[in-house]
């Protein structure tokens, strides 16, 4: 059964803690993306990766970090500190089919992060 | 520069009546356009996409959208709403590699 999995579904973090959100895909897609969703704002791009060992900052990368050591996996770390304003949000991972940069994205089920 | 505007933040329809969710876009190139649906606390599911083939695009669950270049619109329609259609819908435009611009969403309510 092909698709994108994200874990955990819900995550609670205390101030000062780093947390890592998992994203795994078995669709054999090269490109993967992380988005943040806030109410009434649509989705905003945090980071994306087109191939293993390469990734690019999106529109709101400050306060986040990623790695891409395997094609299937693209974890997102939400860091603590002044660069991270308010990380409470719904985080969505996506992967892109095809070689074209504007091809269809497929989304995981999301992780809801709450900072206490 | 590309942008997308979803003209209604909320739409209410009665079950069995037509659905119209409006989307206008701005693009310097030939864009790819998408509609996604999101149920509460779930990921986004692709409904349909336009990639410069036929201007009338048919999607899943009876939805379709028409690309109108002269009006820069890509409105989503369905002839008859079902209770299960209640969700949030996002219009997305992309005309540059890895650059997807999401609308702010339209929440569809279906009344019994």
mmCIF file of C-alpha atoms in Angstrom:
data_model
loop_
_atom_site.group_PDB
_atom_site.id
_atom_site.type_symbol
_atom_site.label_atom_id
_atom_site.label_comp_id
_atom_site.label_asym_id
_atom_site.label_seq_id
_atom_site.Cartn_x
_atom_site.Cartn_y
_atom_site.Cartn_z
ATOM 1 C CA UNK A 1 0.000 0.000 0.000
ATOM 2 C CA UNK A 2 1.863 3.074 -1.250
ATOM 3 C CA UNK A 3 1.730 6.404 0.447
ATOM 4 C CA UNK A 4 3.192 8.905 2.849
ATOM 5 C CA UNK A 5 3.228 8.375 6.600
ATOM 6 C CA UNK A 6 3.830 10.973 9.274
ATOM 7 C CA UNK A 7 4.393 10.392 12.946
ATOM 8 C CA UNK A 8 3.384 11.138 15.542
ATOM 9 C CA UNK A 9 -0.147 12.340 14.819
ATOM 10 C CA UNK A 10 -0.086 14.619 17.882
ATOM 11 C CA UNK A 11 3.009 16.043 19.560
ATOM 12 C CA UNK A 12 3.330 18.192 22.655
ATOM 13 C CA UNK A 13 6.512 20.116 23.311
ATOM 14 C CA UNK A 14 7.672 22.164 26.227
ATOM 15 C CA UNK A 15 9.432 25.464 25.718
ATOM 16 C CA UNK A 16 13.164 24.904 25.161
ATOM 17 C CA UNK A 17 12.836 21.459 23.627
ATOM 18 C CA UNK A 18 13.708 20.416 20.104
ATOM 19 C CA UNK A 19 11.343 17.912 18.518
ATOM 20 C CA UNK A 20 11.574 15.871 15.326
ATOM 21 C CA UNK A 21 8.643 15.075 13.074
ATOM 22 C CA UNK A 22 8.910 11.981 10.923
ATOM 23 C CA UNK A 23 7.932 11.704 7.257
ATOM 24 C CA UNK A 24 8.340 8.515 5.246
ATOM 25 C CA UNK A 25 7.201 7.704 1.700
ATOM 26 C CA UNK A 26 7.236 4.496 -0.343
ATOM 27 C CA UNK A 27 6.144 6.117 -3.602
ATOM 28 C CA UNK A 28 9.715 6.265 -4.944
ATOM 29 C CA UNK A 29 9.409 10.023 -5.342
ATOM 30 C CA UNK A 30 12.563 12.088 -5.493
ATOM 31 C CA UNK A 31 11.179 15.396 -4.236
ATOM 32 C CA UNK A 32 9.786 15.914 -0.745
ATOM 33 C CA UNK A 33 8.385 18.975 1.043
ATOM 34 C CA UNK A 34 7.459 20.247 4.495
ATOM 35 C CA UNK A 35 4.630 22.716 4.965
ATOM 36 C CA UNK A 36 3.177 24.495 7.938
ATOM 37 C CA UNK A 37 -0.565 25.119 8.123
ATOM 38 C CA UNK A 38 -2.137 27.766 10.315
ATOM 39 C CA UNK A 39 -5.856 28.607 10.374
ATOM 40 C CA UNK A 40 -6.862 30.968 7.586
ATOM 41 C CA UNK A 41 -3.368 31.121 6.057
ATOM 42 C CA UNK A 42 -3.186 28.209 3.674
ATOM 43 C CA UNK A 43 0.064 26.225 3.543
ATOM 44 C CA UNK A 44 3.513 27.767 3.776
ATOM 45 C CA UNK A 45 6.684 26.025 2.611
ATOM 46 C CA UNK A 46 9.366 25.335 5.225
ATOM 47 C CA UNK A 47 11.905 23.194 3.337
ATOM 48 C CA UNK A 48 12.055 21.000 0.279
ATOM 49 C CA UNK A 49 14.442 18.401 -1.076
ATOM 50 C CA UNK A 50 14.771 17.325 -4.690
ATOM 51 C CA UNK A 51 17.279 14.518 -4.142
ATOM 52 C CA UNK A 52 19.083 12.710 -1.355
ATOM 53 C CA UNK A 53 21.610 14.821 0.567
ATOM 54 C CA UNK A 54 20.240 18.057 -0.851
ATOM 55 C CA UNK A 55 17.588 20.420 0.503
ATOM 56 C CA UNK A 56 16.548 24.035 0.079
ATOM 57 C CA UNK A 57 14.960 26.596 2.376
ATOM 58 C CA UNK A 58 11.393 27.568 1.732
ATOM 59 C CA UNK A 59 9.567 30.726 2.761
ATOM 60 C CA UNK A 60 9.620 30.149 6.531
ATOM 61 C CA UNK A 61 12.736 28.037 7.243
ATOM 62 C CA UNK A 62 13.909 29.943 10.343
ATOM 63 C CA UNK A 63 13.584 27.826 13.456
ATOM 64 C CA UNK A 64 13.509 24.551 11.520
ATOM 65 C CA UNK A 65 16.053 22.061 10.183
ATOM 66 C CA UNK A 66 15.842 18.995 7.950
ATOM 67 C CA UNK A 67 17.944 16.128 6.664
ATOM 68 C CA UNK A 68 17.623 13.849 3.646
ATOM 69 C CA UNK A 69 19.877 10.849 4.140
ATOM 70 C CA UNK A 70 17.534 8.384 2.440
ATOM 71 C CA UNK A 71 15.162 8.793 -0.471
ATOM 72 C CA UNK A 72 12.240 7.543 1.609
ATOM 73 C CA UNK A 73 12.727 9.794 4.627
ATOM 74 C CA UNK A 74 12.639 13.549 5.208
ATOM 75 C CA UNK A 75 12.472 14.362 8.944
ATOM 76 C CA UNK A 76 11.804 17.888 10.200
ATOM 77 C CA UNK A 77 13.266 19.215 13.454
ATOM 78 C CA UNK A 78 11.530 22.095 15.162
ATOM 79 C CA UNK A 79 14.212 23.878 17.143
ATOM 80 C CA UNK A 80 13.863 25.951 20.280
ATOM 81 C CA UNK A 81 15.321 29.411 20.582
ATOM 82 C CA UNK A 82 14.664 32.995 19.442
ATOM 83 C CA UNK A 83 14.459 32.091 15.755
ATOM 84 C CA UNK A 84 11.372 30.005 16.410
ATOM 85 C CA UNK A 85 8.472 32.349 17.105
ATOM 86 C CA UNK A 86 5.467 30.098 17.640
ATOM 87 C CA UNK A 87 5.712 26.537 16.318
ATOM 88 C CA UNK A 88 2.216 25.480 17.377
ATOM 89 C CA UNK A 89 0.672 24.439 14.047
ATOM 90 C CA UNK A 90 -0.302 21.541 11.797
ATOM 91 C CA UNK A 91 2.665 20.201 9.799
ATOM 92 C CA UNK A 92 2.227 18.470 6.475
ATOM 93 C CA UNK A 93 4.762 16.492 4.513
ATOM 94 C CA UNK A 94 4.386 15.953 0.780
ATOM 95 C CA UNK A 95 6.196 14.248 -2.048
ATOM 96 C CA UNK A 96 6.044 15.041 -5.742
ATOM 97 C CA UNK A 97 5.463 12.659 -8.600
ATOM 98 C CA UNK A 98 7.276 13.082 -11.888
ATOM 99 C CA UNK A 99 10.454 14.884 -12.832
ATOM 100 C CA UNK A 100 8.777 18.191 -13.593
ATOM 101 C CA UNK A 101 8.965 20.793 -10.862
ATOM 102 C CA UNK A 102 5.251 21.563 -11.035
ATOM 103 C CA UNK A 103 3.911 18.022 -10.994
ATOM 104 C CA UNK A 104 1.362 16.746 -8.494
ATOM 105 C CA UNK A 105 2.152 16.735 -4.801
ATOM 106 C CA UNK A 106 0.821 13.989 -2.523
ATOM 107 C CA UNK A 107 0.372 14.685 1.159
ATOM 108 C CA UNK A 108 0.744 12.749 4.371
ATOM 109 C CA UNK A 109 -1.861 12.827 7.148
ATOM 110 C CA UNK A 110 -0.081 15.527 9.144
ATOM 111 C CA UNK A 111 1.312 16.079 12.632
ATOM 112 C CA UNK A 112 -0.283 18.547 15.021
ATOM 113 C CA UNK A 113 2.360 20.172 17.215
ATOM 114 C CA UNK A 114 1.415 22.034 20.381
ATOM 115 C CA UNK A 115 3.950 23.982 22.406
ATOM 116 C CA UNK A 116 3.034 24.101 26.071
ATOM 117 C CA UNK B 1 4.674 36.477 -9.905
ATOM 118 C CA UNK B 2 2.176 33.778 -9.230
ATOM 119 C CA UNK B 3 -0.670 34.117 -6.769
ATOM 120 C CA UNK B 4 -4.038 32.532 -6.069
ATOM 121 C CA UNK B 5 -7.210 33.949 -4.556
ATOM 122 C CA UNK B 6 -10.088 31.886 -3.262
ATOM 123 C CA UNK B 7 -12.956 34.289 -3.360
ATOM 124 C CA UNK B 8 -15.064 32.800 -0.570
ATOM 125 C CA UNK B 9 -13.773 31.694 2.801
ATOM 126 C CA UNK B 10 -17.063 29.904 3.595
ATOM 127 C CA UNK B 11 -19.746 28.418 1.346
ATOM 128 C CA UNK B 12 -22.983 26.777 2.505
ATOM 129 C CA UNK B 13 -25.180 24.649 0.259
ATOM 130 C CA UNK B 14 -28.070 22.291 0.807
ATOM 131 C CA UNK B 15 -27.581 18.610 0.138
ATOM 132 C CA UNK B 16 -28.419 17.783 -3.458
ATOM 133 C CA UNK B 17 -27.794 21.333 -4.770
ATOM 134 C CA UNK B 18 -24.845 22.438 -6.915
ATOM 135 C CA UNK B 19 -21.502 23.440 -5.467
ATOM 136 C CA UNK B 20 -19.359 26.307 -6.811
ATOM 137 C CA UNK B 21 -16.014 27.146 -5.190
ATOM 138 C CA UNK B 22 -14.241 30.043 -6.870
ATOM 139 C CA UNK B 23 -10.531 30.412 -7.547
ATOM 140 C CA UNK B 24 -8.696 33.135 -9.461
ATOM 141 C CA UNK B 25 -5.001 32.928 -10.176
ATOM 142 C CA UNK B 26 -2.162 35.063 -11.463
ATOM 143 C CA UNK B 27 0.713 33.545 -13.409
ATOM 144 C CA UNK B 28 3.408 34.713 -15.804
ATOM 145 C CA UNK B 29 3.701 31.331 -17.462
ATOM 146 C CA UNK B 30 1.527 28.361 -18.315
ATOM 147 C CA UNK B 31 0.576 27.197 -14.848
ATOM 148 C CA UNK B 32 -0.340 23.876 -13.357
ATOM 149 C CA UNK B 33 -3.471 24.230 -11.254
ATOM 150 C CA UNK B 34 -4.776 21.898 -8.583
ATOM 151 C CA UNK B 35 -7.715 21.490 -6.253
ATOM 152 C CA UNK B 36 -7.266 19.619 -2.981
ATOM 153 C CA UNK B 37 -9.740 18.697 -0.262
ATOM 154 C CA UNK B 38 -8.925 18.499 3.450
ATOM 155 C CA UNK B 39 -11.120 16.937 6.116
ATOM 156 C CA UNK B 40 -10.507 18.003 9.743
ATOM 157 C CA UNK B 41 -7.089 17.005 11.075
ATOM 158 C CA UNK B 42 -6.263 15.130 7.876
ATOM 159 C CA UNK B 43 -3.836 15.629 5.024
ATOM 160 C CA UNK B 44 -4.726 17.113 1.651
ATOM 161 C CA UNK B 45 -6.252 14.829 -0.971
ATOM 162 C CA UNK B 46 -5.939 15.652 -4.651
ATOM 163 C CA UNK B 47 -9.305 16.232 -6.358
ATOM 164 C CA UNK B 48 -8.074 17.205 -9.803
ATOM 165 C CA UNK B 49 -5.333 18.989 -11.709
ATOM 166 C CA UNK B 50 -4.980 21.062 -14.876
ATOM 167 C CA UNK B 51 -1.758 20.848 -16.881
ATOM 168 C CA UNK B 52 -2.570 22.507 -20.235
ATOM 169 C CA UNK B 53 -4.471 19.633 -21.784
ATOM 170 C CA UNK B 54 -8.278 19.835 -21.805
ATOM 171 C CA UNK B 55 -9.665 22.976 -20.191
ATOM 172 C CA UNK B 56 -12.475 21.051 -18.476
ATOM 173 C CA UNK B 57 -10.938 18.752 -15.927
ATOM 174 C CA UNK B 58 -12.829 15.931 -14.270
ATOM 175 C CA UNK B 59 -11.785 14.787 -10.833
ATOM 176 C CA UNK B 60 -12.786 12.371 -8.155
ATOM 177 C CA UNK B 61 -16.119 12.243 -6.331
ATOM 178 C CA UNK B 62 -17.986 14.012 -9.141
ATOM 179 C CA UNK B 63 -16.011 17.264 -8.990
ATOM 180 C CA UNK B 64 -14.807 19.120 -12.042
ATOM 181 C CA UNK B 65 -13.105 22.421 -12.799
ATOM 182 C CA UNK B 66 -12.809 24.600 -15.863
ATOM 183 C CA UNK B 67 -9.647 26.485 -16.762
ATOM 184 C CA UNK B 68 -10.536 29.897 -18.246
ATOM 185 C CA UNK B 69 -7.421 31.721 -19.314
ATOM 186 C CA UNK B 70 -9.252 34.911 -20.296
ATOM 187 C CA UNK B 71 -10.768 35.174 -16.828
ATOM 188 C CA UNK B 72 -7.721 33.669 -15.004
ATOM 189 C CA UNK B 73 -10.122 31.416 -13.158
ATOM 190 C CA UNK B 74 -10.218 27.770 -12.169
ATOM 191 C CA UNK B 75 -13.538 27.316 -10.369
ATOM 192 C CA UNK B 76 -14.497 23.972 -8.820
ATOM 193 C CA UNK B 77 -18.005 22.633 -9.323
ATOM 194 C CA UNK B 78 -20.141 19.636 -8.464
ATOM 195 C CA UNK B 79 -23.716 19.140 -9.691
ATOM 196 C CA UNK B 80 -25.108 17.753 -6.450
ATOM 197 C CA UNK B 81 -23.604 18.163 -2.989
ATOM 198 C CA UNK B 82 -23.382 15.259 -0.584
ATOM 199 C CA UNK B 83 -22.991 15.483 3.178
ATOM 200 C CA UNK B 84 -19.558 13.867 2.866
ATOM 201 C CA UNK B 85 -18.364 16.842 0.759
ATOM 202 C CA UNK B 86 -18.255 19.046 3.845
ATOM 203 C CA UNK B 87 -14.559 19.919 4.188
ATOM 204 C CA UNK B 88 -12.019 22.606 3.349
ATOM 205 C CA UNK B 89 -10.934 23.028 -0.250
ATOM 206 C CA UNK B 90 -7.655 24.507 -1.478
ATOM 207 C CA UNK B 91 -6.799 25.875 -4.906
ATOM 208 C CA UNK B 92 -3.087 25.694 -5.785
ATOM 209 C CA UNK B 93 -1.082 27.238 -8.642
ATOM 210 C CA UNK B 94 2.419 26.309 -9.747
ATOM 211 C CA UNK B 95 4.405 27.737 -12.641
ATOM 212 C CA UNK B 96 7.938 27.534 -11.262
ATOM 213 C CA UNK B 97 9.777 24.394 -10.130
ATOM 214 C CA UNK B 98 8.999 23.511 -6.531
ATOM 215 C CA UNK B 99 6.944 26.674 -6.078
ATOM 216 C CA UNK B 100 3.357 25.854 -5.151
ATOM 217 C CA UNK B 101 1.137 28.729 -4.039
ATOM 218 C CA UNK B 102 -1.838 27.707 -1.908
ATOM 219 C CA UNK B 103 -5.030 29.663 -1.545
ATOM 220 C CA UNK B 104 -6.313 30.353 1.944
ATOM 221 C CA UNK B 105 -9.042 27.747 1.589
ATOM 222 C CA UNK B 106 -12.832 27.613 1.290
ATOM 223 C CA UNK B 107 -14.772 25.820 3.973
ATOM 224 C CA UNK B 108 -17.775 24.045 2.496
ATOM 225 C CA UNK B 109 -20.760 23.362 4.695
ATOM 226 C CA UNK B 110 -23.501 21.019 3.464
ATOM 227 C CA UNK B 111 -26.905 21.417 5.063
ATOM 228 C CA UNK B 112 -29.299 18.484 5.397
#
